[in-house]
Coordinates of C-alpha atoms in Angstrom, one line a residue:
Chain A
M1 CA 93.9 13.8 -103.0
A2 CA 92.5 12.1 -100.5
Q3 CA 89.3 13.4 -99.6
E4 CA 88.4 11.8 -96.5
A5 CA 89.8 14.2 -94.0
S6 CA 87.3 16.7 -95.4
S7 CA 83.9 15.2 -93.7
S8 CA 85.7 13.7 -91.1
T9 CA 83.5 13.6 -87.8
S10 CA 85.0 15.9 -85.1
S11 CA 86.2 13.0 -82.9
K12 CA 88.7 12.2 -85.9
T13 CA 92.3 13.7 -84.6
I14 CA 95.3 14.6 -86.7
S15 CA 98.8 14.1 -86.1
L16 CA 101.1 17.4 -86.2
K17 CA 104.7 16.9 -85.8
T18 CA 106.9 20.4 -85.2
G19 CA 110.1 21.3 -86.6
D20 CA 112.0 20.2 -83.8
G21 CA 110.4 16.7 -83.9
E22 CA 107.5 16.8 -81.3
I23 CA 104.4 15.5 -81.9
F24 CA 100.9 16.9 -81.0
E25 CA 97.3 15.7 -81.8
I26 CA 94.5 17.9 -82.9
E27 CA 90.9 17.5 -83.7
A28 CA 90.5 17.7 -87.2
S29 CA 88.1 20.7 -87.0
A30 CA 89.9 22.2 -85.7
A31 CA 92.9 21.4 -88.6
K32 CA 90.4 22.8 -90.9
Q33 CA 90.9 26.3 -89.5
M34 CA 94.7 26.3 -90.4
K35 CA 94.5 26.2 -94.2
T36 CA 98.5 25.4 -94.7
V37 CA 97.5 22.2 -92.5
Q38 CA 94.1 21.3 -94.4
R39 CA 96.1 21.8 -97.8
L40 CA 98.6 19.2 -96.2
I41 CA 96.2 17.0 -94.9
D42 CA 94.5 16.9 -98.9
D43 CA 97.8 16.1 -100.2
L44 CA 99.2 13.6 -97.7
G45 CA 95.9 12.4 -96.2
D46 CA 94.8 12.3 -92.8
D47 CA 96.5 9.2 -91.5
I48 CA 99.8 10.5 -91.8
T49 CA 101.9 12.6 -89.4
I50 CA 101.8 16.0 -90.9
P51 CA 105.0 17.7 -90.7
L52 CA 105.2 21.7 -89.6
H53 CA 109.0 22.4 -90.3
N54 CA 108.3 26.3 -89.3
V55 CA 106.4 25.5 -86.3
F56 CA 108.0 24.6 -83.1
S57 CA 107.0 22.8 -79.8
K58 CA 107.1 25.8 -77.8
E59 CA 104.0 27.6 -79.7
L60 CA 102.0 24.9 -81.4
P61 CA 100.2 23.7 -77.9
K62 CA 99.3 27.5 -77.6
I63 CA 97.9 27.6 -80.9
I64 CA 96.1 24.1 -80.6
E65 CA 94.7 25.7 -77.5
Y66 CA 93.3 28.6 -79.4
Y67 CA 91.8 26.8 -82.0
K68 CA 90.2 24.1 -79.3
K69 CA 88.3 27.1 -77.9
D70 CA 87.5 28.3 -81.4
I71 CA 85.7 25.0 -82.7
T72 CA 83.5 25.2 -79.6
G73 CA 82.6 28.5 -80.3
E74 CA 83.9 29.8 -76.7
I75 CA 86.5 32.6 -78.0
T76 CA 85.4 36.0 -76.1
K77 CA 87.6 39.1 -75.4
D78 CA 88.5 37.4 -72.0
F79 CA 89.9 34.6 -73.4
E80 CA 91.6 36.3 -75.9
A81 CA 93.1 38.9 -73.0
E82 CA 94.0 35.9 -71.0
F83 CA 95.3 34.3 -73.7
V84 CA 98.4 36.7 -74.5
K85 CA 98.3 38.1 -71.1
D86 CA 101.8 36.5 -69.7
L87 CA 103.6 36.4 -73.4
N88 CA 106.0 39.0 -73.6
D89 CA 106.5 40.7 -77.1
D90 CA 108.8 38.2 -78.4
E91 CA 106.9 35.5 -77.7
V92 CA 103.8 36.9 -79.3
K93 CA 105.6 37.4 -82.4
V94 CA 106.6 34.1 -82.9
L95 CA 103.0 33.1 -82.2
F96 CA 102.2 35.7 -85.1
L97 CA 104.4 34.2 -87.4
A98 CA 103.6 30.4 -86.8
A99 CA 99.8 31.9 -87.4
N100 CA 100.8 33.4 -90.3
Y101 CA 102.8 30.0 -91.8
L102 CA 99.9 27.9 -91.0
D103 CA 97.2 30.5 -92.7
A104 CA 94.9 30.5 -89.5
N105 CA 93.1 33.7 -90.6
K106 CA 91.4 34.1 -87.3
L107 CA 94.5 33.9 -84.5
F108 CA 96.7 35.9 -87.1
E109 CA 94.1 38.7 -87.2
F110 CA 93.9 38.6 -83.2
L111 CA 97.7 38.7 -82.7
S112 CA 98.0 41.4 -85.3
Q113 CA 95.9 43.7 -83.2
N114 CA 97.5 42.6 -80.1
I115 CA 101.0 43.0 -81.5
A116 CA 99.7 46.9 -82.7
D117 CA 98.3 47.6 -79.2
R118 CA 101.7 46.5 -77.5
L119 CA 103.5 48.7 -80.2
E120 CA 101.1 51.6 -79.9
S121 CA 103.4 53.6 -77.1
K122 CA 106.7 52.4 -77.9
S123 CA 109.2 54.4 -79.9
V124 CA 110.6 54.2 -83.5
E125 CA 114.1 52.3 -82.3
Y126 CA 111.9 49.8 -80.6
V127 CA 109.8 49.2 -83.5
R128 CA 113.0 48.7 -85.8
K129 CA 114.5 46.1 -83.6
Y130 CA 111.3 44.3 -83.2
F131 CA 110.7 44.1 -87.0
G132 CA 114.3 43.4 -88.0
V133 CA 114.2 46.4 -89.8
E134 CA 117.7 48.7 -90.7
N135 CA 117.2 52.5 -90.2
D136 CA 118.0 53.9 -93.9
F137 CA 117.9 57.7 -93.0
T138 CA 120.5 59.8 -92.5
P139 CA 120.5 61.4 -89.3
E140 CA 119.7 64.7 -91.1
E141 CA 117.3 63.2 -92.9
E142 CA 115.8 61.4 -89.7
S143 CA 115.8 64.4 -87.5
K144 CA 114.1 66.5 -90.2
L145 CA 111.4 63.8 -90.3
R146 CA 110.9 63.9 -86.6
E147 CA 110.3 67.6 -86.6
E148 CA 107.6 67.3 -89.2
R149 CA 105.8 65.0 -87.0
A150 CA 106.5 66.0 -83.7
W151 CA 103.1 65.7 -82.3
S152 CA 103.4 62.1 -83.1
F153 CA 106.2 61.9 -80.9
R154 CA 104.5 63.9 -77.8
G155 CA 104.2 61.6 -74.5
I156 CA 106.4 59.0 -75.8
K157 CA 109.7 57.7 -74.0
E158 CA 112.3 57.3 -76.6
D159 CA 114.9 54.8 -76.2
E160 CA 118.0 55.9 -77.4
Chain B
M1 CA 106.5 33.5 -98.4
A2 CA 109.2 30.6 -97.9
L3 CA 111.3 31.8 -95.1
S4 CA 114.1 29.7 -94.1
N5 CA 114.2 28.0 -90.8
E6 CA 116.6 29.9 -88.8
K7 CA 114.9 33.3 -89.8
V8 CA 111.2 32.4 -88.8
S9 CA 111.6 33.5 -85.6
K10 CA 113.4 36.7 -85.9
C11 CA 112.1 37.9 -89.4
I12 CA 109.0 39.4 -90.0
T13 CA 108.5 40.7 -93.8
D14 CA 107.4 44.1 -94.6
D15 CA 103.8 42.7 -95.6
L16 CA 103.7 41.4 -92.4
A17 CA 104.8 44.3 -90.7
L18 CA 102.4 46.5 -92.4
S19 CA 99.4 44.4 -91.9
I20 CA 100.2 45.2 -87.9
M21 CA 100.5 48.6 -88.8
S22 CA 97.3 49.1 -90.2
K23 CA 95.9 48.2 -86.8
L24 CA 97.5 51.1 -85.2
P25 CA 96.0 54.6 -84.4
L26 CA 96.9 57.3 -86.4
K27 CA 99.6 59.2 -83.8
A28 CA 101.7 55.8 -83.6
L29 CA 101.0 55.1 -87.2
N30 CA 102.6 58.6 -88.2
R31 CA 105.5 58.0 -85.7
F32 CA 106.6 54.7 -87.1
K33 CA 106.9 56.1 -90.6
C34 CA 110.3 57.3 -89.5
V35 CA 111.1 53.7 -89.0
R36 CA 112.2 53.3 -92.6
K37 CA 112.1 55.2 -96.0
S38 CA 109.7 53.0 -97.5
W39 CA 107.0 53.6 -94.9
V40 CA 107.3 57.0 -95.1
P41 CA 104.8 57.4 -98.3
L42 CA 102.5 54.8 -96.8
F43 CA 99.2 57.0 -96.7
E44 CA 100.0 56.9 -100.7
N45 CA 100.2 53.2 -101.1
P46 CA 96.8 52.2 -102.1
Y47 CA 97.2 48.5 -100.8
F48 CA 98.1 49.8 -97.1
M49 CA 95.3 52.5 -97.2
N50 CA 92.8 49.5 -98.1
M51 CA 94.3 47.8 -95.1
Y52 CA 93.8 50.8 -93.0
R53 CA 90.6 51.6 -93.8
K54 CA 89.3 48.3 -93.3
S55 CA 90.8 47.8 -90.0
L56 CA 89.4 51.4 -89.0
I57 CA 85.7 50.2 -90.0
S58 CA 85.9 46.9 -88.4
N59 CA 87.7 47.9 -84.9
N60 CA 84.7 48.1 -83.0
S61 CA 83.2 46.8 -79.9
Y62 CA 79.7 47.2 -81.2
D63 CA 77.8 43.3 -80.4
N64 CA 74.8 41.8 -81.7
D65 CA 72.9 43.8 -79.0
T66 CA 74.2 47.4 -80.2
R67 CA 71.1 48.2 -82.5
L68 CA 70.4 51.6 -83.9
L69 CA 67.6 54.3 -83.5
L70 CA 66.1 56.3 -85.7
K71 CA 64.2 59.6 -85.1
Q72 CA 62.2 60.4 -88.0
T73 CA 60.7 63.7 -88.4
L74 CA 57.5 64.1 -91.0
L75 CA 56.6 67.9 -90.2
N76 CA 53.9 67.7 -92.7
S77 CA 51.8 65.0 -90.5
E78 CA 50.5 65.2 -87.3
K79 CA 52.8 63.4 -85.4
H80 CA 56.1 65.2 -86.1
S81 CA 58.9 62.9 -84.6
S82 CA 58.8 59.3 -84.3
L83 CA 61.4 57.0 -83.0
Y84 CA 62.0 53.5 -83.9
L85 CA 64.3 50.8 -82.8
F86 CA 65.7 48.5 -85.4
S87 CA 66.6 44.9 -84.7
S88 CA 68.9 44.2 -88.0
E89 CA 70.8 45.9 -90.4
N90 CA 68.1 45.7 -92.8
F91 CA 65.6 48.1 -91.3
D92 CA 63.1 45.5 -91.8
N93 CA 61.7 45.0 -88.0
K94 CA 61.1 47.9 -86.5
V95 CA 59.7 48.7 -83.3
K96 CA 58.2 52.1 -82.2
L97 CA 59.2 53.4 -79.3
D98 CA 56.9 55.9 -76.9
W99 CA 58.5 59.3 -76.1
P100 CA 58.8 60.0 -72.5
P101 CA 56.8 62.5 -70.4
P102 CA 56.6 65.2 -70.8
I103 CA 57.7 65.0 -74.4
E104 CA 54.8 64.5 -76.7
E105 CA 54.9 63.2 -80.4
D106 CA 53.4 66.6 -81.7
D107 CA 56.2 68.7 -80.3
R108 CA 58.3 69.9 -83.1
G109 CA 61.6 69.7 -82.9
I110 CA 62.6 66.8 -81.1
N111 CA 65.9 66.0 -81.2
I112 CA 68.6 63.4 -79.6
L113 CA 71.8 64.9 -78.0
G114 CA 74.8 63.1 -79.0
S115 CA 74.3 59.2 -79.0
G116 CA 73.4 56.9 -76.4
I117 CA 75.6 56.5 -73.4
N118 CA 75.5 53.4 -71.6
G119 CA 71.6 52.8 -72.8
V120 CA 70.9 56.1 -71.8
L121 CA 70.0 59.0 -74.2
C122 CA 69.3 62.6 -73.9
L123 CA 66.3 63.9 -75.5
Y124 CA 65.4 67.9 -76.0
V125 CA 62.8 70.2 -77.6
N126 CA 63.4 73.5 -78.4
G127 CA 61.4 76.5 -78.3
I128 CA 59.3 78.8 -76.1
N129 CA 58.3 75.6 -73.8
S130 CA 61.8 73.9 -74.4
K131 CA 62.1 70.3 -72.4
L132 CA 64.8 68.2 -71.9
V133 CA 64.8 64.7 -70.5
V134 CA 67.5 61.9 -70.1
W135 CA 65.6 58.8 -70.8
N136 CA 66.9 54.8 -70.4
P137 CA 64.0 53.4 -73.0
A138 CA 64.9 49.6 -71.7
I139 CA 63.7 50.1 -68.3
Q140 CA 61.1 53.4 -69.0
E141 CA 63.3 55.6 -66.9
F142 CA 63.3 59.3 -67.4
K143 CA 64.4 62.4 -65.6
V144 CA 63.3 65.6 -66.6
I145 CA 65.7 68.1 -66.5
S146 CA 65.0 72.2 -65.5
P147 CA 65.5 74.0 -68.4
N148 CA 65.8 77.2 -65.8
P149 CA 69.4 78.6 -65.9
A150 CA 72.0 78.7 -63.1
V151 CA 71.5 82.5 -62.9
F152 CA 68.7 84.7 -61.6
V153 CA 66.6 85.5 -64.7
P154 CA 64.0 88.5 -64.3
P155 CA 61.0 87.9 -65.6
Y156 CA 61.1 90.2 -68.8
V157 CA 64.1 88.1 -70.1
R158 CA 63.5 85.4 -72.3
V159 CA 66.0 82.3 -72.2
A160 CA 67.4 81.0 -75.9
S161 CA 69.6 77.8 -74.8
Q162 CA 71.6 75.7 -77.7
H163 CA 72.6 72.3 -76.0
H164 CA 76.0 71.6 -77.0
G165 CA 76.9 68.0 -75.1
F166 CA 75.6 65.0 -73.3
G167 CA 78.0 63.1 -71.9
Y168 CA 79.6 60.5 -69.0
D169 CA 81.6 62.0 -66.4
C170 CA 83.6 58.6 -65.6
V171 CA 86.0 60.7 -62.9
R172 CA 82.3 61.3 -61.2
N173 CA 80.2 58.5 -62.3
D174 CA 77.5 61.1 -63.5
Y175 CA 75.8 61.8 -66.7
K176 CA 76.1 65.4 -67.7
V177 CA 74.7 68.1 -70.5
V178 CA 76.4 71.2 -71.3
R179 CA 74.8 74.3 -72.9
Y180 CA 74.9 77.5 -73.9
V181 CA 72.7 80.1 -72.8
E182 CA 71.6 83.5 -74.4
F183 CA 69.1 85.8 -73.2
F184 CA 66.8 88.4 -74.9
T185 CA 64.7 90.9 -73.2
S186 CA 60.7 90.2 -74.6
L187 CA 59.6 93.9 -74.1
C188 CA 59.8 96.3 -77.0
Y189 CA 61.0 99.2 -75.5
F190 CA 62.3 101.0 -78.9
L191 CA 60.7 101.2 -81.9
D192 CA 63.3 99.8 -83.7
A193 CA 63.7 96.1 -83.6
R194 CA 67.5 96.5 -83.8
I195 CA 68.2 98.7 -81.2
N196 CA 66.0 96.5 -78.9
M197 CA 68.1 93.5 -79.7
S198 CA 71.3 95.5 -79.1
A199 CA 69.9 96.4 -75.8
S200 CA 68.8 93.1 -74.6
K201 CA 72.1 91.4 -75.6
V202 CA 74.0 94.1 -73.1
L203 CA 71.4 93.2 -70.1
L204 CA 72.7 89.9 -69.9
D205 CA 75.8 88.0 -71.1
P206 CA 75.3 84.6 -72.5
I207 CA 76.9 81.9 -70.4
W208 CA 77.8 78.0 -70.4
E209 CA 76.2 75.8 -68.2
I210 CA 76.9 72.1 -67.1
Y211 CA 73.9 70.0 -66.1
S212 CA 74.7 67.3 -63.1
L213 CA 72.3 64.3 -63.2
K214 CA 73.6 63.6 -59.8
S215 CA 72.9 67.0 -58.1
N216 CA 69.9 67.6 -60.4
S217 CA 71.1 71.2 -61.2
W218 CA 73.0 73.5 -63.6
K219 CA 76.1 75.3 -62.9
K220 CA 77.4 78.7 -64.6
L221 CA 81.0 77.6 -66.1
D222 CA 83.6 80.5 -65.9
L223 CA 84.6 81.3 -68.8
D224 CA 86.6 83.6 -70.6
R225 CA 84.6 85.6 -72.7
K226 CA 87.0 85.7 -75.8
K227 CA 87.0 82.1 -75.6
I228 CA 83.2 80.9 -76.0
Y229 CA 83.0 78.4 -78.7
Q230 CA 79.6 77.8 -79.7
S231 CA 77.9 76.2 -82.8
P232 CA 77.1 78.3 -85.6
V233 CA 73.9 76.3 -86.4
G234 CA 70.8 75.5 -84.6
V235 CA 70.8 71.9 -83.9
V236 CA 74.3 71.3 -82.9
E237 CA 76.0 68.1 -84.3
Q238 CA 77.7 66.5 -81.3
V239 CA 79.9 63.3 -80.5
Y240 CA 80.7 61.7 -77.0
L241 CA 84.0 59.6 -77.0
N242 CA 85.2 58.9 -73.4
G243 CA 84.5 61.4 -71.0
V244 CA 84.9 64.0 -73.7
C245 CA 82.1 65.9 -75.7
H246 CA 82.9 67.2 -78.8
W247 CA 81.3 70.1 -81.6
L248 CA 81.9 72.1 -84.3
G249 CA 82.4 76.1 -83.1
K250 CA 83.4 79.4 -83.9
S251 CA 84.1 82.5 -81.7
E252 CA 82.5 85.9 -82.0
T253 CA 85.8 87.2 -81.4
D254 CA 87.9 85.1 -83.4
I255 CA 85.9 85.1 -86.7
D256 CA 88.4 83.7 -89.1
N257 CA 88.4 80.2 -87.8
L258 CA 86.2 77.1 -87.4
Y259 CA 87.2 74.6 -84.7
L260 CA 86.6 71.1 -83.3
V261 CA 85.5 72.2 -79.7
S262 CA 86.2 69.2 -77.2
F263 CA 84.9 69.7 -73.6
D264 CA 86.1 67.5 -70.9
L265 CA 83.6 66.4 -68.4
G266 CA 86.2 65.6 -65.8
N267 CA 88.2 68.6 -65.5
E268 CA 85.7 71.0 -67.2
V269 CA 88.0 72.3 -69.8
F270 CA 87.7 73.3 -73.5
L271 CA 90.5 72.3 -75.7
L272 CA 90.2 73.3 -79.1
T273 CA 91.4 71.4 -82.5
S274 CA 91.6 73.8 -86.0
I275 CA 90.0 72.5 -88.5
P276 CA 92.2 72.3 -91.9
S277 CA 90.5 73.6 -94.8
I278 CA 89.5 70.6 -96.3
M279 CA 89.0 72.3 -99.9
D280 CA 91.0 74.8 -101.5
N281 CA 91.1 76.9 -98.7
I282 CA 87.2 77.1 -98.2
I283 CA 86.5 77.5 -94.6
D284 CA 82.7 76.4 -93.8
F285 CA 82.0 78.5 -91.6
G286 CA 78.0 78.0 -91.8
L287 CA 78.8 74.4 -91.1
V288 CA 76.8 73.9 -94.5
N289 CA 78.8 71.1 -95.9
T290 CA 80.9 70.0 -92.9
H291 CA 79.7 67.6 -90.3
L292 CA 81.1 66.0 -87.4
L293 CA 80.4 62.2 -86.9
L294 CA 82.1 59.4 -84.8
L295 CA 83.6 56.6 -87.0
N296 CA 83.7 53.6 -84.6
E297 CA 86.3 55.2 -82.1
S298 CA 87.5 58.1 -83.9
I299 CA 86.3 61.8 -84.4
A300 CA 85.5 62.5 -88.0
L301 CA 84.8 65.2 -90.3
I302 CA 82.8 64.6 -93.7
Y303 CA 82.8 67.3 -95.8
K304 CA 80.5 67.5 -99.0
D305 CA 82.4 68.8 -102.4
A306 CA 79.2 70.1 -103.9
E307 CA 80.8 70.5 -107.2
T308 CA 81.8 67.2 -107.7
T309 CA 78.9 65.7 -105.0
T310 CA 81.8 63.8 -103.0
F311 CA 82.3 63.1 -99.6
H312 CA 85.6 63.7 -97.9
I313 CA 86.1 62.0 -94.5
S314 CA 88.8 63.0 -92.1
I315 CA 90.1 61.4 -89.1
L316 CA 91.3 63.1 -86.1
G317 CA 94.5 61.5 -84.7
E318 CA 95.1 63.5 -81.7
I319 CA 93.0 66.5 -80.1
G320 CA 94.7 69.9 -80.1
V321 CA 96.5 69.0 -82.9
K322 CA 95.7 70.7 -86.3
E323 CA 98.4 68.6 -88.8
S324 CA 96.9 65.6 -86.9
W325 CA 93.6 65.4 -89.2
A326 CA 94.2 62.9 -92.2
K327 CA 91.8 62.5 -94.9
L328 CA 91.2 58.8 -95.2
F329 CA 88.1 58.4 -97.5
I330 CA 86.7 59.9 -100.8
V331 CA 83.2 58.6 -101.7
G332 CA 81.0 59.1 -104.2
P333 CA 80.1 61.0 -106.6
F334 CA 76.9 60.8 -105.4
P335 CA 74.7 63.6 -106.3
C336 CA 71.7 62.2 -104.5
L337 CA 73.0 62.5 -101.4
G338 CA 72.2 65.3 -98.9
D339 CA 73.2 65.8 -95.3
P340 CA 74.6 62.5 -93.2
I341 CA 72.6 61.9 -90.3
G342 CA 74.4 59.2 -88.4
V343 CA 77.0 56.3 -88.1
G344 CA 76.0 52.5 -88.4
K345 CA 77.6 49.6 -86.8
N346 CA 80.2 48.9 -89.8
G347 CA 81.5 52.5 -90.3
D348 CA 78.6 52.7 -92.8
I349 CA 77.1 56.5 -93.3
F350 CA 73.5 56.9 -93.0
F351 CA 72.5 60.0 -95.3
A352 CA 69.3 62.1 -96.1
K353 CA 68.7 62.1 -99.6
E354 CA 67.4 65.3 -102.1
D355 CA 64.1 63.3 -102.3
E356 CA 63.5 63.4 -98.7
E357 CA 64.7 59.4 -98.1
L358 CA 67.1 57.8 -96.1
A359 CA 70.2 56.0 -98.0
R360 CA 73.3 54.5 -96.2
C361 CA 76.6 54.5 -98.0
D362 CA 79.2 51.6 -97.3
L363 CA 82.6 53.2 -97.3
T364 CA 84.6 50.1 -98.5
T365 CA 82.6 49.8 -101.7
N366 CA 81.8 53.0 -101.9
T367 CA 78.4 52.3 -102.6
V368 CA 74.9 53.3 -101.9
Q369 CA 71.8 51.9 -100.8
E370 CA 68.3 52.9 -100.4
L371 CA 66.7 52.1 -97.5
G372 CA 62.7 53.1 -98.6
I373 CA 62.6 55.4 -95.3
K374 CA 60.9 58.9 -95.4
S375 CA 62.3 61.8 -94.1
M376 CA 62.4 65.4 -93.7
F377 CA 65.6 67.0 -95.0
F378 CA 68.1 68.2 -92.2
C379 CA 65.5 66.6 -89.4
S380 CA 66.0 62.7 -89.1
Q381 CA 68.7 61.2 -86.8
I382 CA 70.4 57.7 -86.5
V383 CA 72.1 56.7 -83.1
I384 CA 73.6 53.9 -81.8
Y385 CA 72.2 52.5 -78.9
K386 CA 72.7 49.4 -76.8
K387 CA 70.2 48.9 -73.9
N388 CA 71.2 48.7 -70.3
L389 CA 68.9 47.4 -67.5
L390 CA 70.9 49.5 -64.9
S391 CA 69.0 52.5 -63.6
I392 CA 70.2 56.2 -64.9
E393 CA 71.1 56.8 -61.1
E394 CA 73.7 54.2 -60.8

């Protein structure tokens, strides 16, 4: 296993290639925060373009932007709020899945919380669609369940 | 964890979905149990519950500037109550703070009402010469609150007040204090003391009052006598959250129930939430083993089961909804622990021990750490505080 990458100076950059063939540069210290990338660097060396089959050119720049801020210690609540402000729920989901694939823990935790915040006032049907989950209740089972926990449905707009 | 390329952008696996779910408040979590069958028993799933508890404990906005204040009471020394500010979680570096006038170190029974709000504390001393002060220690600014009630009190009538809440009215940008006031005649018209007591209670009904810092005055709250819910204990455990003061109370007219009483400072309305009988249908009317705490942003009840010396902690999902209490933690057995005296920055709970020393309980590891600090039983408090350099008046 090539070991040079672990002690590289912060000016060293790594090339990442997305699933749709685009190449982006990232600083080695930022790459370290994404454990999947670091593992690939350890296996393949840091001079080779690292292939990321499951991450695409739409989301990788945003992830790189996050970790650029992270290595300079500039991540604040304001930055994080701004980071997700213009993203819709599906865009955040894509980023979340990419962060999971890249094993980028800090971003993953932040995005999970952000998705939870977005889902907090949503309906059961919305959550099913969002997670791609099938409703496996019978209508009678479901209405009984809803009745039992009626208080948690109060004030929530249901979309039938 | 291998996902095929096409599905990645649409499919969230169950364990990923659960890590999102673990960050939801109780109300939403409860609702989303209806999403699919495997989510109905989520509260019985130890893997999920560990995630949920961890998330609850770490979800707070406390930063490095948020500190802990310890009010330490040692009645066997001249200086009865001392206040210390701790800069680290180890309680190594402590700074003693002087009480603001008119409170003095040899006052018996100095208490912090609730917690620090925007760096402001409310202190009170009960008794014949009761004192009530609103204080910002960082800029040494204080305001003495007159203890005189809003109603006319004849000179032969004594006033006994029980302070139930200190909070911030976000609507009017004003600090408020809520209290329950009872009146007693001090003269002995009758030889029999019990007749005296009954007679004195007939004279003036107890009232609820609210103090506004901006207007520097008490105002009587118009309440139906049947709906008066005061704390059955002397020193009220009170928590403040988002413009609402909460305490545990019962009513003279509704003797079979114990409630969480929530007073909204903005619209001056009381809300009641029934407290479920936490163990074996026992209702702890004397509040001997039941305490109210604020666990990060959640209202929590902690109940000590004396037999097993375990502590059961339940969180409230929604004010006013009895079914929304969820028991989330059982810690112990800790036979040495007595009453909780406060909550720290990481959801750790501080206790007074049976041997009159303080200890800290870590909810996630179910361990207790001794702090080497002395304390009289029942009397100490630990309060979260973040200094603020703005004047109280702003």
